mmCIF file of C-alpha atoms and ligand atoms in Angstrom:
data_model
loop_
_atom_site.group_PDB
_atom_site.id
_atom_site.type_symbol
_atom_site.label_atom_id
_atom_site.label_comp_id
_atom_site.label_asym_id
_atom_site.label_seq_id
_atom_site.Cartn_x
_atom_site.Cartn_y
_atom_site.Cartn_z
ATOM 1 C CA MET A 1 -9.173 9.409 -7.076
ATOM 2 C CA LEU A 2 -6.099 11.148 -5.679
ATOM 3 C CA PRO A 3 -2.859 9.170 -5.661
ATOM 4 C CA ALA A 4 -2.030 7.527 -2.364
ATOM 5 C CA SER A 5 -0.217 9.856 -0.020
ATOM 6 C CA PHE A 6 1.072 8.296 3.172
ATOM 7 C CA PRO A 7 0.661 8.905 6.036
ATOM 8 C CA SER A 8 -2.918 10.168 5.932
ATOM 9 C CA ARG A 9 -2.721 10.083 9.720
ATOM 10 C CA LEU A 10 0.300 9.469 11.926
ATOM 11 C CA ILE A 11 0.011 7.883 15.368
ATOM 12 C CA GLU A 12 3.370 7.965 17.139
ATOM 13 C CA LEU A 13 3.761 5.785 20.218
ATOM 14 C CA ASP A 14 6.603 5.514 22.628
ATOM 15 C CA GLU A 15 5.972 1.863 23.421
ATOM 16 C CA THR A 16 3.440 -0.744 22.393
ATOM 17 C CA ASP A 17 3.222 -4.508 22.079
ATOM 18 C CA SER A 18 3.359 -4.582 18.275
ATOM 19 C CA THR A 19 2.446 -1.797 15.836
ATOM 20 C CA ASN A 20 0.585 -4.334 13.660
ATOM 21 C CA SER A 21 -1.523 -5.485 16.616
ATOM 22 C CA THR A 22 -2.089 -1.903 17.783
ATOM 23 C CA LEU A 23 -3.238 -0.728 14.366
ATOM 24 C CA GLU A 24 -5.513 -3.738 14.041
ATOM 25 C CA ARG A 25 -7.115 -2.988 17.427
ATOM 26 C CA LEU A 26 -7.542 0.715 16.631
ATOM 27 C CA ALA A 27 -9.102 -0.040 13.240
ATOM 28 C CA ARG A 28 -11.591 -2.403 14.901
ATOM 29 C CA ARG A 29 -12.788 0.334 17.254
ATOM 30 C CA GLN A 30 -12.941 3.343 14.928
ATOM 31 C CA HIS A 31 -12.867 4.244 11.283
ATOM 32 C CA LEU A 32 -9.299 5.092 10.333
ATOM 33 C CA PRO A 33 -8.423 6.497 6.918
ATOM 34 C CA GLU A 34 -6.420 4.348 4.536
ATOM 35 C CA GLY A 35 -2.774 5.280 4.970
ATOM 36 C CA THR A 36 -2.961 5.594 8.761
ATOM 37 C CA VAL A 37 0.480 4.824 10.133
ATOM 38 C CA VAL A 38 1.329 3.678 13.664
ATOM 39 C CA THR A 39 4.959 3.979 14.732
ATOM 40 C CA ALA A 40 6.618 2.947 17.975
ATOM 41 C CA ARG A 41 10.033 3.606 19.488
ATOM 42 C CA TYR A 42 9.812 0.201 21.170
ATOM 43 C CA GLN A 43 7.734 -2.954 20.777
ATOM 44 C CA SER A 44 7.486 -5.315 23.726
ATOM 45 C CA GLU A 45 6.101 -8.083 21.484
ATOM 46 C CA GLY A 46 7.357 -7.168 18.020
ATOM 47 C CA ARG A 47 6.268 -9.907 15.670
ATOM 48 C CA GLY A 48 8.151 -11.385 12.733
ATOM 49 C CA GLN A 49 7.070 -13.939 10.164
ATOM 50 C CA ALA A 50 5.661 -17.222 11.494
ATOM 51 C CA THR A 51 6.319 -17.398 15.245
ATOM 52 C CA ASN A 52 9.450 -15.252 15.163
ATOM 53 C CA SER A 53 9.844 -12.135 17.241
ATOM 54 C CA TRP A 54 11.333 -8.883 15.922
ATOM 55 C CA PHE A 55 14.364 -7.517 17.696
ATOM 56 C CA SER A 56 14.967 -3.772 18.073
ATOM 57 C CA ASP A 57 16.485 -1.640 20.822
ATOM 58 C CA PRO A 58 14.289 1.330 21.872
ATOM 59 C CA GLY A 59 14.479 4.361 19.583
ATOM 60 C CA CYS A 60 17.088 2.858 17.241
ATOM 61 C CA ASN A 61 15.013 1.710 14.296
ATOM 62 C CA LEU A 62 11.843 2.178 12.311
ATOM 63 C CA LEU A 63 8.990 0.047 13.610
ATOM 64 C CA PHE A 64 5.702 0.909 11.987
ATOM 65 C CA SER A 65 2.522 -0.341 10.345
ATOM 66 C CA ILE A 66 0.419 1.083 7.525
ATOM 67 C CA LEU A 67 -3.301 0.563 7.086
ATOM 68 C CA LEU A 68 -4.198 -0.301 3.483
ATOM 69 C CA ARG A 69 -7.514 -0.993 1.812
ATOM 70 C CA PRO A 70 -6.483 -2.519 -1.507
ATOM 71 C CA LEU A 71 -10.016 -3.089 -2.777
ATOM 72 C CA PHE A 72 -8.674 -2.884 -6.337
ATOM 73 C CA LEU A 73 -6.643 -6.052 -5.824
ATOM 74 C CA GLU A 74 -7.906 -9.622 -5.737
ATOM 75 C CA PRO A 75 -6.785 -11.389 -2.565
ATOM 76 C CA ARG A 76 -5.094 -14.107 -4.665
ATOM 77 C CA HIS A 77 -2.809 -11.345 -5.916
ATOM 78 C CA GLN A 78 -1.779 -10.299 -2.420
ATOM 79 C CA PHE A 79 1.836 -10.977 -3.255
ATOM 80 C CA PHE A 80 1.913 -7.798 -5.348
ATOM 81 C CA LEU A 81 1.428 -5.883 -2.119
ATOM 82 C CA ASN A 82 4.445 -7.624 -0.594
ATOM 83 C CA GLN A 83 6.424 -6.806 -3.711
ATOM 84 C CA ALA A 84 5.393 -3.139 -3.715
ATOM 85 C CA ILE A 85 6.364 -2.673 -0.084
ATOM 86 C CA ALA A 86 9.611 -4.624 -0.356
ATOM 87 C CA LEU A 87 10.565 -2.433 -3.340
ATOM 88 C CA ALA A 88 9.729 0.732 -1.405
ATOM 89 C CA VAL A 89 11.976 -0.419 1.444
ATOM 90 C CA ALA A 90 14.778 -1.437 -0.947
ATOM 91 C CA ASP A 91 14.638 1.964 -2.702
ATOM 92 C CA THR A 92 14.824 3.677 0.676
ATOM 93 C CA VAL A 93 17.898 1.706 1.687
ATOM 94 C CA SER A 94 19.572 2.549 -1.654
ATOM 95 C CA HIS A 95 18.641 6.214 -1.296
ATOM 96 C CA PHE A 96 20.254 6.572 2.122
ATOM 97 C CA LEU A 97 23.169 4.234 1.402
ATOM 98 C CA PRO A 98 24.062 4.815 -2.243
ATOM 99 C CA GLY A 99 26.624 2.421 -3.684
ATOM 100 C CA HIS A 100 25.741 -0.406 -1.288
ATOM 101 C CA ASP A 101 24.388 -3.758 -2.434
ATOM 102 C CA VAL A 102 20.625 -3.822 -1.826
ATOM 103 C CA ALA A 103 18.356 -6.733 -2.754
ATOM 104 C CA VAL A 104 14.969 -8.164 -1.900
ATOM 105 C CA LYS A 105 14.977 -11.706 -0.623
ATOM 106 C CA TRP A 106 11.862 -13.681 -1.401
ATOM 107 C CA PRO A 107 9.342 -13.275 -0.051
ATOM 108 C CA ASN A 108 9.616 -10.363 2.368
ATOM 109 C CA ASP A 109 13.122 -9.441 3.388
ATOM 110 C CA VAL A 110 15.372 -6.639 2.281
ATOM 111 C CA LEU A 111 19.096 -7.313 2.276
ATOM 112 C CA LEU A 112 21.864 -4.783 2.645
ATOM 113 C CA ASN A 113 25.286 -6.144 1.675
ATOM 114 C CA GLU A 114 23.704 -9.631 1.824
ATOM 115 C CA LYS A 115 22.479 -9.239 5.414
ATOM 116 C CA LYS A 116 18.911 -8.644 6.542
ATOM 117 C CA VAL A 117 18.183 -4.969 7.123
ATOM 118 C CA ALA A 118 14.373 -5.064 7.009
ATOM 119 C CA GLY A 119 11.418 -7.389 7.310
ATOM 120 C CA LEU A 120 7.797 -7.053 6.361
ATOM 121 C CA LEU A 121 4.762 -8.587 8.030
ATOM 122 C CA LEU A 122 1.639 -8.210 5.916
ATOM 123 C CA GLU A 123 -1.595 -9.215 7.647
ATOM 124 C CA ALA A 124 -4.705 -9.151 5.502
ATOM 125 C CA GLN A 125 -8.352 -9.461 6.439
ATOM 126 C CA LEU A 126 -10.855 -10.530 3.837
ATOM 127 C CA GLU A 127 -14.550 -9.866 3.418
ATOM 128 C CA GLY A 128 -15.935 -12.481 1.047
ATOM 129 C CA ASN A 129 -13.493 -12.563 -1.832
ATOM 130 C CA ARG A 130 -12.254 -8.990 -1.348
ATOM 131 C CA PHE A 131 -9.757 -7.385 0.975
ATOM 132 C CA ARG A 132 -11.328 -5.606 3.918
ATOM 133 C CA GLN A 133 -7.968 -4.266 4.969
ATOM 134 C CA ALA A 134 -4.306 -5.135 4.998
ATOM 135 C CA ILE A 135 -1.844 -4.072 7.638
ATOM 136 C CA ALA A 136 1.713 -3.779 6.397
ATOM 137 C CA GLY A 137 4.201 -3.856 9.260
ATOM 138 C CA ILE A 138 7.757 -2.860 8.500
ATOM 139 C CA GLY A 139 10.830 -3.164 10.672
ATOM 140 C CA LEU A 140 13.821 -1.329 9.214
ATOM 141 C CA ASN A 141 17.123 -1.482 11.090
ATOM 142 C CA VAL A 142 18.560 2.012 10.925
ATOM 143 C CA ASN A 143 20.694 2.973 13.932
ATOM 144 C CA GLN A 144 20.914 -0.394 15.685
ATOM 145 C CA PRO A 145 24.517 -0.567 16.993
ATOM 146 C CA LYS A 146 24.660 -4.346 17.432
ATOM 147 C CA PHE A 147 22.527 -7.458 17.287
ATOM 148 C CA PRO A 148 22.445 -10.461 19.608
ATOM 149 C CA PRO A 149 24.552 -13.471 18.552
ATOM 150 C CA SER A 150 21.319 -15.284 17.654
ATOM 151 C CA LEU A 151 20.935 -12.882 14.695
ATOM 152 C CA PRO A 152 24.268 -13.230 12.876
ATOM 153 C CA TRP A 153 22.782 -12.164 9.524
ATOM 154 C CA ALA A 154 21.093 -8.976 10.707
ATOM 155 C CA THR A 155 22.463 -5.554 9.900
ATOM 156 C CA SER A 156 21.544 -1.876 10.078
ATOM 157 C CA PHE A 157 22.341 1.324 8.175
ATOM 158 C CA PHE A 158 24.685 2.217 11.032
ATOM 159 C CA LEU A 159 26.572 -1.072 10.995
ATOM 160 C CA GLU A 160 27.197 -0.815 7.245
ATOM 161 C CA SER A 161 28.147 2.866 7.134
ATOM 162 C CA ASP A 162 29.242 3.949 10.612
ATOM 163 C CA ARG A 163 26.749 6.819 10.400
ATOM 164 C CA LEU A 164 23.591 7.644 12.329
ATOM 165 C CA PHE A 165 20.430 8.568 10.426
ATOM 166 C CA ASP A 166 17.425 10.714 11.273
ATOM 167 C CA LEU A 167 14.525 8.261 11.661
ATOM 168 C CA THR A 168 11.960 10.904 10.689
ATOM 169 C CA ASP A 169 13.702 11.514 7.360
ATOM 170 C CA VAL A 170 13.967 7.808 6.618
ATOM 171 C CA LEU A 171 10.297 7.237 7.476
ATOM 172 C CA ALA A 172 9.141 10.153 5.304
ATOM 173 C CA PHE A 173 11.095 8.880 2.303
ATOM 174 C CA LEU A 174 9.936 5.299 2.816
ATOM 175 C CA LEU A 175 6.272 6.274 3.070
ATOM 176 C CA GLN A 176 6.559 8.325 -0.095
ATOM 177 C CA GLN A 177 8.000 5.280 -1.880
ATOM 178 C CA VAL A 178 5.220 3.049 -0.537
ATOM 179 C CA GLY A 179 2.706 5.587 -1.871
ATOM 180 C CA GLN A 180 4.284 5.467 -5.330
ATOM 181 C CA TYR A 181 4.364 1.685 -5.624
ATOM 182 C CA TYR A 182 0.879 1.364 -4.145
ATOM 183 C CA GLU A 183 -0.311 3.789 -6.779
ATOM 184 C CA LEU A 184 1.120 1.554 -9.523
ATOM 185 C CA LEU A 185 -0.935 -1.323 -8.128
ATOM 186 C CA ARG A 186 -4.027 0.835 -7.963
ATOM 187 C CA GLN A 187 -3.484 1.720 -11.624
ATOM 188 C CA ASN A 188 -3.414 -1.987 -12.418
ATOM 189 C CA ARG A 189 0.300 -1.847 -13.277
ATOM 190 C CA GLN A 190 1.119 -5.010 -11.306
ATOM 191 C CA GLU A 191 3.328 -6.311 -14.075
ATOM 192 C CA GLU A 192 5.679 -3.339 -13.737
ATOM 193 C CA VAL A 193 5.903 -3.920 -10.001
ATOM 194 C CA GLY A 194 6.579 -7.621 -10.616
ATOM 195 C CA LYS A 195 9.375 -6.844 -13.088
ATOM 196 C CA LEU A 196 11.042 -4.355 -10.740
ATOM 197 C CA TYR A 197 10.855 -6.913 -7.934
ATOM 198 C CA MET A 198 12.493 -9.570 -10.135
ATOM 199 C CA LYS A 199 15.321 -7.162 -10.986
ATOM 200 C CA LYS A 200 16.143 -6.721 -7.318
ATOM 201 C CA LEU A 201 15.596 -10.332 -6.331
ATOM 202 C CA TYR A 202 18.435 -12.006 -4.438
ATOM 203 C CA GLY A 203 19.577 -15.232 -6.112
ATOM 204 C CA ILE A 204 17.963 -14.552 -9.471
ATOM 205 C CA ASP A 205 21.107 -14.856 -11.514
ATOM 206 C CA ARG A 206 23.313 -17.120 -9.507
ATOM 207 C CA GLN A 207 23.538 -20.557 -8.035
ATOM 208 C CA ILE A 208 22.561 -20.701 -4.364
ATOM 209 C CA ARG A 209 21.904 -23.398 -1.775
ATOM 210 C CA PHE A 210 18.438 -24.202 -0.450
ATOM 211 C CA ARG A 211 16.913 -26.563 2.072
ATOM 212 C CA THR A 212 13.472 -28.107 2.065
ATOM 213 C CA GLY A 213 12.811 -30.438 4.983
ATOM 214 C CA THR A 214 16.046 -32.416 5.318
ATOM 215 C CA ARG A 215 16.977 -32.118 1.650
ATOM 216 C CA ARG A 216 19.665 -29.622 0.652
ATOM 217 C CA PHE A 217 20.103 -28.681 -2.970
ATOM 218 C CA GLY A 218 21.568 -26.043 -5.262
ATOM 219 C CA GLY A 219 19.698 -24.042 -7.834
ATOM 220 C CA LYS A 220 18.927 -20.718 -9.407
ATOM 221 C CA ILE A 221 15.730 -18.790 -8.910
ATOM 222 C CA ALA A 222 13.907 -19.072 -12.219
ATOM 223 C CA GLY A 223 10.950 -16.852 -11.337
ATOM 224 C CA LEU A 224 7.760 -16.556 -9.348
ATOM 225 C CA SER A 225 4.408 -18.195 -9.992
ATOM 226 C CA ALA A 226 1.231 -16.106 -10.331
ATOM 227 C CA GLU A 227 0.560 -16.645 -6.600
ATOM 228 C CA GLY A 228 4.069 -15.524 -5.673
ATOM 229 C CA LYS A 229 5.538 -18.991 -5.123
ATOM 230 C CA LEU A 230 9.248 -19.415 -5.724
ATOM 231 C CA ILE A 231 10.333 -21.369 -8.821
ATOM 232 C CA ILE A 232 13.806 -22.868 -8.491
ATOM 233 C CA ASP A 233 15.718 -24.328 -11.403
ATOM 234 C CA THR A 234 17.747 -27.172 -9.903
ATOM 235 C CA GLY A 235 19.350 -28.129 -13.213
ATOM 236 C CA GLN A 236 17.115 -31.225 -13.424
ATOM 237 C CA ALA A 237 13.724 -29.612 -12.912
ATOM 238 C CA HIS A 238 11.818 -26.488 -12.033
ATOM 239 C CA GLU A 239 10.500 -26.894 -8.495
ATOM 240 C CA VAL A 240 7.858 -24.655 -6.959
ATOM 241 C CA PHE A 241 7.843 -23.718 -3.274
ATOM 242 C CA GLY A 242 5.379 -21.807 -1.150
ATOM 243 C CA PHE A 243 6.330 -19.552 1.700
ATOM 244 C CA ARG A 244 8.063 -21.472 4.514
ATOM 245 C CA GLU A 245 8.485 -24.551 2.298
ATOM 246 C CA VAL A 246 12.047 -23.663 1.404
ATOM 247 C CA GLU A 247 14.924 -22.000 3.193
ATOM 248 C CA PHE A 248 17.891 -20.164 1.716
ATOM 249 C CA LEU A 249 21.202 -21.510 3.033
ATOM 250 C CA ARG A 250 24.136 -19.225 3.667
ATOM 251 C CA THR A 251 26.855 -21.804 3.038
HETATM 252 C C1 BTN B 1 10.081 -10.636 9.453
HETATM 253 O O1 BTN B 1 11.017 -10.452 8.690
HETATM 254 O O2 BTN B 1 10.028 -11.645 10.149
HETATM 255 C C2 BTN B 1 8.990 -9.592 9.543
HETATM 256 C C3 BTN B 1 9.315 -8.568 10.550
HETATM 257 C C4 BTN B 1 8.298 -7.470 10.680
HETATM 258 C C5 BTN B 1 8.596 -6.555 11.850
HETATM 259 C C6 BTN B 1 7.697 -5.362 11.888
HETATM 260 S S1 BTN B 1 8.224 -4.185 13.089
HETATM 261 C C7 BTN B 1 6.739 -3.298 12.891
HETATM 262 C C8 BTN B 1 5.619 -4.312 12.725
HETATM 263 N N1 BTN B 1 5.098 -4.714 14.012
HETATM 264 C C9 BTN B 1 5.376 -5.979 14.295
HETATM 265 O O3 BTN B 1 5.068 -6.558 15.354
HETATM 266 N N2 BTN B 1 6.034 -6.540 13.283
HETATM 267 C C10 BTN B 1 6.230 -5.614 12.196
#
C-alpha cells in the first residue's frame, strides 16, 4: 500500500457550519477517499471539545477536517491518532516559527509560548469493534490579530511573531506532517509516536497545578496509560485521570 498522502481530495469552502460536520455529511452521502480534506474560511458553528465553540475570524486561520479510515488501529488505541495529529500540528508550528516554545498539552491542544495555538476535535465512528471512519478537525490560529477577552490564553502565529503567513503553505506542510505520522501508525510504530508525544508534552518535567472537581493540587505528569489517560504524580500517589476529569491551572 502506498504511504498516506494528504489531501487525496481537497474541498475548499468559503463558509460552512463546521468542517467536521460538513465532512461527516458528505461522507454519509457519497464515497470519499481516505485523506479527503474539507477547509473553510469561516465556520458559523465551529465546534471545540465538549460543548465549546471554536473562535476564528473569517479567512484568518486554518479550519479544516481530514477523513481517515484507520482500519489498522483498534478503537481502544484511538489516542494514538490524537497523538499523531497533535505532533503534526506541533511540528508545523515549529517549522514556521523556529526558536519558539512549542508543546502539546494533553490531550489535544498545541501550545505556542505556553498559549493555545491549535485544537483538535477527533470524531470517530465505529463498525463493530473496528473504526469505520475518523474525522480529524483541526483549528490552527495563524493570522488571527486578536482574540476576545474570554480567550486570554489563545494565541496565533501572528501574535507571537508580528508576521502574516500564507495559509496555503501552512496547510500543505501540516498535511504532509499528518501523512508522515499517520504512516507510522499504519506501520504499527505506535510506540515511536507515543515517545515523540511524551517528549513534547507540556508539564512532563515540571510541577504544575491541576484541578479535579473542587480539589486543587500540584503534581508532575508521570506518563499516559495505555488508553491515553493522564497519570499525575502528586508526590503521595500516582493518580489517573480521563479526559475532562482534570483541568490544568494557569496559576
Ligand atoms: C478544541 O480545542 O476545543 C478543539 C477545536 C477544534 C476546532 C476545529 S476547527 C475545524 C474543525 N471543525 C470544527 O467545528 N472544529 C474543528
